[in-house]
PDB file of C-alpha atoms and ligand atoms in Angstrom:
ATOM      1  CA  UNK Z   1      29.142 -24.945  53.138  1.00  0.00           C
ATOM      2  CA  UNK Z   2      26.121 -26.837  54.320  1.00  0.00           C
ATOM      3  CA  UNK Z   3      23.138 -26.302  52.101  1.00  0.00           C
ATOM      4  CA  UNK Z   4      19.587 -27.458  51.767  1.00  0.00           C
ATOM      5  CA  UNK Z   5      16.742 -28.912  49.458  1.00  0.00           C
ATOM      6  CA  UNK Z   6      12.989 -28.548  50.007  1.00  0.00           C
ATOM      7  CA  UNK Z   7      11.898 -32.362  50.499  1.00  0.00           C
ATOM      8  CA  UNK Z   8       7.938 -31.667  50.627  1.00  0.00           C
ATOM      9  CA  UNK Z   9       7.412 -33.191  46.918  1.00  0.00           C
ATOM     10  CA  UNK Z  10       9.260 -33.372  44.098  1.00  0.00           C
ATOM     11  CA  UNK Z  11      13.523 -34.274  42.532  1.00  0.00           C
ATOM     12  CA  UNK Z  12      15.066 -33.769  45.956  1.00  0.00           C
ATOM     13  CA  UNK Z  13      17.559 -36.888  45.972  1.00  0.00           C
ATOM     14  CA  UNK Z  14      18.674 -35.961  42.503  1.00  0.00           C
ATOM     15  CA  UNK Z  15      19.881 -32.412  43.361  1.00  0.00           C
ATOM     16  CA  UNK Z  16      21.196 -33.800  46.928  1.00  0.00           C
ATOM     17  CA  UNK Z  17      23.785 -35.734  45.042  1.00  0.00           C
ATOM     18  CA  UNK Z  18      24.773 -33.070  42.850  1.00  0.00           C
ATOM     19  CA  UNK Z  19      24.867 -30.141  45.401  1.00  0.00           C
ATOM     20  CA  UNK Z  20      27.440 -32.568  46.715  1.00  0.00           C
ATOM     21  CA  UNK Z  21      29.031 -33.850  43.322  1.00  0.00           C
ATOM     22  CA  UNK Z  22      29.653 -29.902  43.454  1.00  0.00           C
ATOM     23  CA  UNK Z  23      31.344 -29.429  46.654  1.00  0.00           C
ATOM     24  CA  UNK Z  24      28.651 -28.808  49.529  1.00  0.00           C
ATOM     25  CA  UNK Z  25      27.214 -30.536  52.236  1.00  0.00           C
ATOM     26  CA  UNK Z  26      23.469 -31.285  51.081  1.00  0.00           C
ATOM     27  CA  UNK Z  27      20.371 -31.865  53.384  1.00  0.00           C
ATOM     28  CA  UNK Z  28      17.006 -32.404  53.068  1.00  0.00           C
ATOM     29  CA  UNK Z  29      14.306 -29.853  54.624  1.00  0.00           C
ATOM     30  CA  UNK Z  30      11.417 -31.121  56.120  1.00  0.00           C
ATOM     31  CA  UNK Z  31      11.011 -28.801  58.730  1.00  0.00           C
ATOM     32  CA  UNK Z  32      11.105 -24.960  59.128  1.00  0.00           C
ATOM     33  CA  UNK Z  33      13.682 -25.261  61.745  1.00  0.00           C
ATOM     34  CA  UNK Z  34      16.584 -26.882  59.783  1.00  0.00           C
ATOM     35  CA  UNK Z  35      16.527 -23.921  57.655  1.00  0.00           C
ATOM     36  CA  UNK Z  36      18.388 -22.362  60.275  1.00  0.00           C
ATOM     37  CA  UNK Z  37      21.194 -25.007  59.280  1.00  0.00           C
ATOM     38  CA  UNK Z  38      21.873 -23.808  55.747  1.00  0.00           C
ATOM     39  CA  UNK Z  39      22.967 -20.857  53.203  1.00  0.00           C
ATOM     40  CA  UNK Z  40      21.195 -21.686  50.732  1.00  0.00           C
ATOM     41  CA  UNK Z  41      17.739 -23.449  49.604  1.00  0.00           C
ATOM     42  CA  UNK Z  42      16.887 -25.346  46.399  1.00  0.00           C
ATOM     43  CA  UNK Z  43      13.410 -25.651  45.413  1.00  0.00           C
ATOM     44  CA  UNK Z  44      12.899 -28.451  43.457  1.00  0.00           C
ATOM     45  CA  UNK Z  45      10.677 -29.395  40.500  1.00  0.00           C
ATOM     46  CA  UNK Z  46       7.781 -31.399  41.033  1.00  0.00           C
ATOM     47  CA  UNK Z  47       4.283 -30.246  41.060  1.00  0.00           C
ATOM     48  CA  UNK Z  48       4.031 -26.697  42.100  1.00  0.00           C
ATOM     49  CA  UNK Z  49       0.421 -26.330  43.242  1.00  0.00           C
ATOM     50  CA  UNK Z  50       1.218 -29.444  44.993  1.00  0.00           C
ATOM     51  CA  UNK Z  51       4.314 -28.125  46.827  1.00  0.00           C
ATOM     52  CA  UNK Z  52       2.879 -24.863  47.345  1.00  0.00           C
ATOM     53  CA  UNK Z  53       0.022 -25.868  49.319  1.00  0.00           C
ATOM     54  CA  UNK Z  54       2.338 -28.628  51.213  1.00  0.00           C
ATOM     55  CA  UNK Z  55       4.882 -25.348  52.317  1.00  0.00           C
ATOM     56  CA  UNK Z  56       1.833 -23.349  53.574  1.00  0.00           C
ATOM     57  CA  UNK Z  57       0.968 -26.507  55.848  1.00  0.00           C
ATOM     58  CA  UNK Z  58       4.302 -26.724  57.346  1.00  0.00           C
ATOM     59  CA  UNK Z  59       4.764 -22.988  57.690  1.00  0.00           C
ATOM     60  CA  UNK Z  60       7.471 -22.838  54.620  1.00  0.00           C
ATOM     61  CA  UNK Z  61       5.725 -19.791  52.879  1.00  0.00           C
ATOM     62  CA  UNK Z  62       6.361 -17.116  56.117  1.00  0.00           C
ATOM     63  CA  UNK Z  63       9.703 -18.708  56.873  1.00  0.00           C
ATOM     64  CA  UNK Z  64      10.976 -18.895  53.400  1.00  0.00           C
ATOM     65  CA  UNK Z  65      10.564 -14.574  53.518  1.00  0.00           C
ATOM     66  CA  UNK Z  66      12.828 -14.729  56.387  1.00  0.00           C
ATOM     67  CA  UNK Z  67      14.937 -16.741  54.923  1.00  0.00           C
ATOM     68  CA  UNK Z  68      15.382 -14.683  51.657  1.00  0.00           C
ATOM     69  CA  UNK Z  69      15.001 -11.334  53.979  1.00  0.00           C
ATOM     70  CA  UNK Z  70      18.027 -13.150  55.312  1.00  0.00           C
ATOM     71  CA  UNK Z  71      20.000 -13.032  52.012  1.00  0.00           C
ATOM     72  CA  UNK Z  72      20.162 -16.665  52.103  1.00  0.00           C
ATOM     73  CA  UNK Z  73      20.019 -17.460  48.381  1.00  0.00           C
ATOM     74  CA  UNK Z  74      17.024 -19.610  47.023  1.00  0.00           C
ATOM     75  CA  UNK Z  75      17.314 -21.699  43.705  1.00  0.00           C
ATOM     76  CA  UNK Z  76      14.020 -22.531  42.162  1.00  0.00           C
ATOM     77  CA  UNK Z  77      13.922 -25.379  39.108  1.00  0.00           C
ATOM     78  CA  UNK Z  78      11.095 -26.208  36.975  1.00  0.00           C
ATOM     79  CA  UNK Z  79       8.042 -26.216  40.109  1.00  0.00           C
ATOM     80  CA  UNK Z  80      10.710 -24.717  41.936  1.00  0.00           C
ATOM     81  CA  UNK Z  81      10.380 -21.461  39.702  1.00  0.00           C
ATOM     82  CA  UNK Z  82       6.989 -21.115  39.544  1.00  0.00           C
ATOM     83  CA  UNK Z  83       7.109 -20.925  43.842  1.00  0.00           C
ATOM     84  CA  UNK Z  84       9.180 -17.965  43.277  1.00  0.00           C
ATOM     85  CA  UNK Z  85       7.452 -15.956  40.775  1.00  0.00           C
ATOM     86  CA  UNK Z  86       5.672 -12.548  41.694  1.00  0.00           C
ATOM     87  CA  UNK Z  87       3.598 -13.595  38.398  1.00  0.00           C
ATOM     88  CA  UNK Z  88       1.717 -16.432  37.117  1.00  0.00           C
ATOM     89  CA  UNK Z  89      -0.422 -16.478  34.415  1.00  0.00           C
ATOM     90  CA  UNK Z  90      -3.895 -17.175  34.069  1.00  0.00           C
ATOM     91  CA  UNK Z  91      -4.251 -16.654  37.930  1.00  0.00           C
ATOM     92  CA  UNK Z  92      -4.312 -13.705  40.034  1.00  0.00           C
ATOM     93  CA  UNK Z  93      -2.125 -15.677  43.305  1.00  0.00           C
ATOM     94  CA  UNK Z  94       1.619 -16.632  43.736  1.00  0.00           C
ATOM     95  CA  UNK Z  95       3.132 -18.748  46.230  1.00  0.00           C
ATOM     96  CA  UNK Z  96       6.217 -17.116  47.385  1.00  0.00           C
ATOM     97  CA  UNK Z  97       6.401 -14.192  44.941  1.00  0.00           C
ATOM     98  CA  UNK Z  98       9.523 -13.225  45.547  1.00  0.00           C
ATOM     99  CA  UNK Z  99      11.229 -12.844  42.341  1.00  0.00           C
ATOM    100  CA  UNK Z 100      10.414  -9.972  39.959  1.00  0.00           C
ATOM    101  CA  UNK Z 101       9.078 -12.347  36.900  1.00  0.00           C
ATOM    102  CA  UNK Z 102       6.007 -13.491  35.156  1.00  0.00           C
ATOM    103  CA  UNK Z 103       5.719 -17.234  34.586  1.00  0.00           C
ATOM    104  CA  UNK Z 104       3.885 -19.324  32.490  1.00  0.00           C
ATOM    105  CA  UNK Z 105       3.340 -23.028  33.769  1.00  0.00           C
ATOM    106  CA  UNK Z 106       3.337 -26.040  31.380  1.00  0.00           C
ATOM    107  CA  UNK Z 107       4.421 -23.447  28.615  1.00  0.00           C
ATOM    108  CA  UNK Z 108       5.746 -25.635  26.135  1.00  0.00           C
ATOM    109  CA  UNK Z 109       2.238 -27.839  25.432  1.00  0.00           C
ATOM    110  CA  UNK Z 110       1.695 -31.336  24.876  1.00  0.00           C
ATOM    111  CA  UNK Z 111       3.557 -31.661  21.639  1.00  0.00           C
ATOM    112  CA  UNK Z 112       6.902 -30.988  23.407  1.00  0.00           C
ATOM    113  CA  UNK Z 113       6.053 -31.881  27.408  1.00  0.00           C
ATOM    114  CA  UNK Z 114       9.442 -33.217  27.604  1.00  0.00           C
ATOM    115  CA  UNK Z 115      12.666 -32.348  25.438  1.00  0.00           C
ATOM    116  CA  UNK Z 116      16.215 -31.758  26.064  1.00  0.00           C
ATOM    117  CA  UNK Z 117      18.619 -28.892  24.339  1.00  0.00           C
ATOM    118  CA  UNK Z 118      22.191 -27.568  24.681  1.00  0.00           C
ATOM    119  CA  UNK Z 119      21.671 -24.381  26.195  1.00  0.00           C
ATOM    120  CA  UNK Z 120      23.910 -21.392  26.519  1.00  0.00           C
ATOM    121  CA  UNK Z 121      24.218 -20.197  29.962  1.00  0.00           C
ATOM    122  CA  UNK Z 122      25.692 -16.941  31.121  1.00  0.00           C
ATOM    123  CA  UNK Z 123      28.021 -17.481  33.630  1.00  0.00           C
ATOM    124  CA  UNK Z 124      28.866 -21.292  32.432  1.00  0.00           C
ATOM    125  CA  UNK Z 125      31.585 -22.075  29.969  1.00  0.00           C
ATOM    126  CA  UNK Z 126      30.508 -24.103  27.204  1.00  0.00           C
ATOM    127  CA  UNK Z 127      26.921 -25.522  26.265  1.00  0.00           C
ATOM    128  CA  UNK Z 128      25.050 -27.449  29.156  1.00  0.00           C
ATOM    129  CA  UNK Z 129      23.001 -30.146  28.072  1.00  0.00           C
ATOM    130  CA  UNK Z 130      19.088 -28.981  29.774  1.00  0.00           C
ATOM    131  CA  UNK Z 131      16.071 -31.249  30.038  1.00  0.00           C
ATOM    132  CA  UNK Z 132      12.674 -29.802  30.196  1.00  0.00           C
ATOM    133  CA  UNK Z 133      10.131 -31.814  31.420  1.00  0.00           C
ATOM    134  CA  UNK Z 134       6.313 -29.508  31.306  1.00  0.00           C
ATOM    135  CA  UNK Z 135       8.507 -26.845  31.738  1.00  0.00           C
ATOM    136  CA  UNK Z 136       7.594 -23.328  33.292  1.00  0.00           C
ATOM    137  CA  UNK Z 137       8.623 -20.542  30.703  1.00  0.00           C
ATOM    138  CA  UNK Z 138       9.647 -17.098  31.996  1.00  0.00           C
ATOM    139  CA  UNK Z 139       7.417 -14.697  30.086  1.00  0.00           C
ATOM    140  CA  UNK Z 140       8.241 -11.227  31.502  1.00  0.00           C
ATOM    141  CA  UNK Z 141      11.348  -9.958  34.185  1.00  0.00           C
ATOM    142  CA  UNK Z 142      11.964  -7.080  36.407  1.00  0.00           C
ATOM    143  CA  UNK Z 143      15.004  -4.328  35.856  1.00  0.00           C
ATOM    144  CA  UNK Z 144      16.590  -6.276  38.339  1.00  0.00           C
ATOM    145  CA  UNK Z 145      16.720  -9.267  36.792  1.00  0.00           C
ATOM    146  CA  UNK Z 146      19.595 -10.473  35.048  1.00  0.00           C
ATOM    147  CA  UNK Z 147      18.427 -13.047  31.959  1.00  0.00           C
ATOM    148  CA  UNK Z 148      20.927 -16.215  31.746  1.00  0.00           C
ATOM    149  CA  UNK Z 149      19.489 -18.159  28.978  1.00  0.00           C
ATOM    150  CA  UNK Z 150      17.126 -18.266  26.500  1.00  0.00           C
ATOM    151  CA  UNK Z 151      15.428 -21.131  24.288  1.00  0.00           C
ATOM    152  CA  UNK Z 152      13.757 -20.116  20.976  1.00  0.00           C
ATOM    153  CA  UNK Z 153      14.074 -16.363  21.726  1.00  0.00           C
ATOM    154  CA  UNK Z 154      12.200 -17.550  25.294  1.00  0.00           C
ATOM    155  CA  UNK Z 155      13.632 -16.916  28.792  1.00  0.00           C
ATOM    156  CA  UNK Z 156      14.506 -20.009  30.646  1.00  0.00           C
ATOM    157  CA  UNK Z 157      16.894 -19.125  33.412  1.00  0.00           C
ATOM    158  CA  UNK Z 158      17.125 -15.677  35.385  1.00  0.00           C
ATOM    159  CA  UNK Z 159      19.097 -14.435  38.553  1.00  0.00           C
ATOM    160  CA  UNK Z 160      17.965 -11.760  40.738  1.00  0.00           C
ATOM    161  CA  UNK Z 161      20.774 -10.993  43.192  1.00  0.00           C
ATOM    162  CA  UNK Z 162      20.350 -13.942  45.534  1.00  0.00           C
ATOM    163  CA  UNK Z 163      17.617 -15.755  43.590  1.00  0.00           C
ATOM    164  CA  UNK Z 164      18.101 -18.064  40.872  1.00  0.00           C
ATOM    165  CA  UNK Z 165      15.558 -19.495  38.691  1.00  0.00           C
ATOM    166  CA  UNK Z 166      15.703 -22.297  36.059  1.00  0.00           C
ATOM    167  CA  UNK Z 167      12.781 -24.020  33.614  1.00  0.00           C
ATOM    168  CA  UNK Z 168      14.845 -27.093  33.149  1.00  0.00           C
ATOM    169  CA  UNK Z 169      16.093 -29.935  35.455  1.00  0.00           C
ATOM    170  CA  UNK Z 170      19.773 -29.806  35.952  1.00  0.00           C
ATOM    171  CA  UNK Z 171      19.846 -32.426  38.570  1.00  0.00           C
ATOM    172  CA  UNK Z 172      18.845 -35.132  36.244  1.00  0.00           C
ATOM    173  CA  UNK Z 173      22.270 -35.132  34.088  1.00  0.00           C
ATOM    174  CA  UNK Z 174      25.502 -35.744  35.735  1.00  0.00           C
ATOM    175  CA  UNK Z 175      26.339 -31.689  35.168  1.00  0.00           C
ATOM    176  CA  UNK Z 176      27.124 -30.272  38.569  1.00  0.00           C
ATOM    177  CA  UNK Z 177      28.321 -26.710  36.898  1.00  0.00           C
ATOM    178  CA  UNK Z 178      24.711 -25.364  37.233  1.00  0.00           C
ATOM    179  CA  UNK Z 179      24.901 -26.016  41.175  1.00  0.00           C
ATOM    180  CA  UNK Z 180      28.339 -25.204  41.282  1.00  0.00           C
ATOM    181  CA  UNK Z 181      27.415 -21.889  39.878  1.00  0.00           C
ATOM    182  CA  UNK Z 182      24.444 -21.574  43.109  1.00  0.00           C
ATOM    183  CA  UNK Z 183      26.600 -22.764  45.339  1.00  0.00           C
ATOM    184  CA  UNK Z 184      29.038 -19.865  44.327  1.00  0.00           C
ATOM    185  CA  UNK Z 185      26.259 -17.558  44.862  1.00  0.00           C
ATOM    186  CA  UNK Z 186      25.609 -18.810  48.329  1.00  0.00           C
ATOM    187  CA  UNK Z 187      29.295 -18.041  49.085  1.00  0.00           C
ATOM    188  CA  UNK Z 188      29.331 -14.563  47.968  1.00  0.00           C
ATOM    189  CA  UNK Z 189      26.052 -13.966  50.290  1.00  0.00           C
ATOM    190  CA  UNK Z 190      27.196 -15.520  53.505  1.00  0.00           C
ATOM    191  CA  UNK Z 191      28.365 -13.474  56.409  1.00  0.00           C
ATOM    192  CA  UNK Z 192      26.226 -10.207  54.218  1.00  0.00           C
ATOM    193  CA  UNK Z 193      24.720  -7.925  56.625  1.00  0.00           C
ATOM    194  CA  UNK Z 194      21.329  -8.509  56.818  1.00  0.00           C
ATOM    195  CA  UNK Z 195      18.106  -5.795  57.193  1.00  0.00           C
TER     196      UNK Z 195
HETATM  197  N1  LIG D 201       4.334 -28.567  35.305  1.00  0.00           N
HETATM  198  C1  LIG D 201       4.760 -28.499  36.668  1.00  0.00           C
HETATM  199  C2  LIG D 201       4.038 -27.394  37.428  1.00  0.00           C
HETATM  200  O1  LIG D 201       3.438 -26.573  36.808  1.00  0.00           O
HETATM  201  C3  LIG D 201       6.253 -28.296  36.760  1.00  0.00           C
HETATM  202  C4  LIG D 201       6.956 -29.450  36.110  1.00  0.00           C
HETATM  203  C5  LIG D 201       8.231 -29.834  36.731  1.00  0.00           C
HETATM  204  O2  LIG D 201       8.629 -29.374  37.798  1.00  0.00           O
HETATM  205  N2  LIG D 201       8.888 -30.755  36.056  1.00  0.00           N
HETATM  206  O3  LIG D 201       4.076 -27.365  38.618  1.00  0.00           O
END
């Protein structure tokens, strides 16, 4: 399973070497055309107006609508998330917008920019240990939207069929089961018929 991660800004070696670590053949995307190389897309954190504006240059933000038009899944992290939200608060534009949920950047504030928790995650055995670094919060979700973890009685991952979204950074422990977990949603997508 060959699998990709955006490299425009941001933690790209980091999840490289654990979407390997959890089985897959990892590349970094550069270009619009390699997407046609992969199954799946991670988006990672970084700065999000920063990546956003960097994926309109290269012509990521029309491709990436193909891409998920495609079924291809797309997991978002930390920046990552905010590029797929339909919602973000405090301004009236999104980047991709292509997951049914309301996000608040930098939600935690300066007394807690960076902190790490064992979280509960549906779908992984046993506590995983997250790190939040000016972490996104999810605020509201669709109907469609299935809620994997919360933090103080706040969202902090969500899937949406073949989206996945996360406010903490996975790729900077040595815990593949996160990306194992994407990289079993990328298998039950490929070869689905597509619109
Ligand atoms: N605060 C960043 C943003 O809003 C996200 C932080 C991160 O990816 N670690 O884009």
């Amino acid at each position: 399973m060959k699998v990709g991660v955006l490299a425009l800004q941001g933690a790209v070696a980091e999840h490289i070497r654990l979407l390997e670590q959890a089985g897959a053949d990892a590349i970094p995307v550069k270009k619009v055309s390699q997407l046609a190389e992969i199954q799946g897309l991670v988006l990672p954190g970084g700065e999000s107006t920063t990546i956003g504006k960097l994926m309109k240059q290269y012509g990521f933000d029309t491709a990436l609508q193909q891409f998920h038009q495609e079924k291809k899944p797309i997991f978002g992290t930390c920046a990552g998330m905010i590029l797929l939200a339909k919602e973000i608060a405090g301004q009236d534009w999104n980047h991709l917008g292509l997951m049914d949920m309301k996000v608040e950047r930098n939600a935690f504030g300066r007394q807690r920019e960076s902190f790490e928790v064992d979280l509960d995650i549906k779908g992984i055995p046993e506590d995983f240990r997250a790190v939040f670094i000016r972490a996104p919060l999810i605020l509201e979700v669709g109907k469609n939207v299935d809620v994997l973890a919360s933090h103080d009685g706040q969202i902090v991952a969500a899937r949406q069929d073949h989206l996945l979204a996360i406010s903490f950074h996975p790729e900077l422990t040595d815990d593949e089961r996160v990306h194992g977990y994407f990289l079993e949603m990328v298998q039950e997508y490929r070869g689905v018929e597509t619109v």
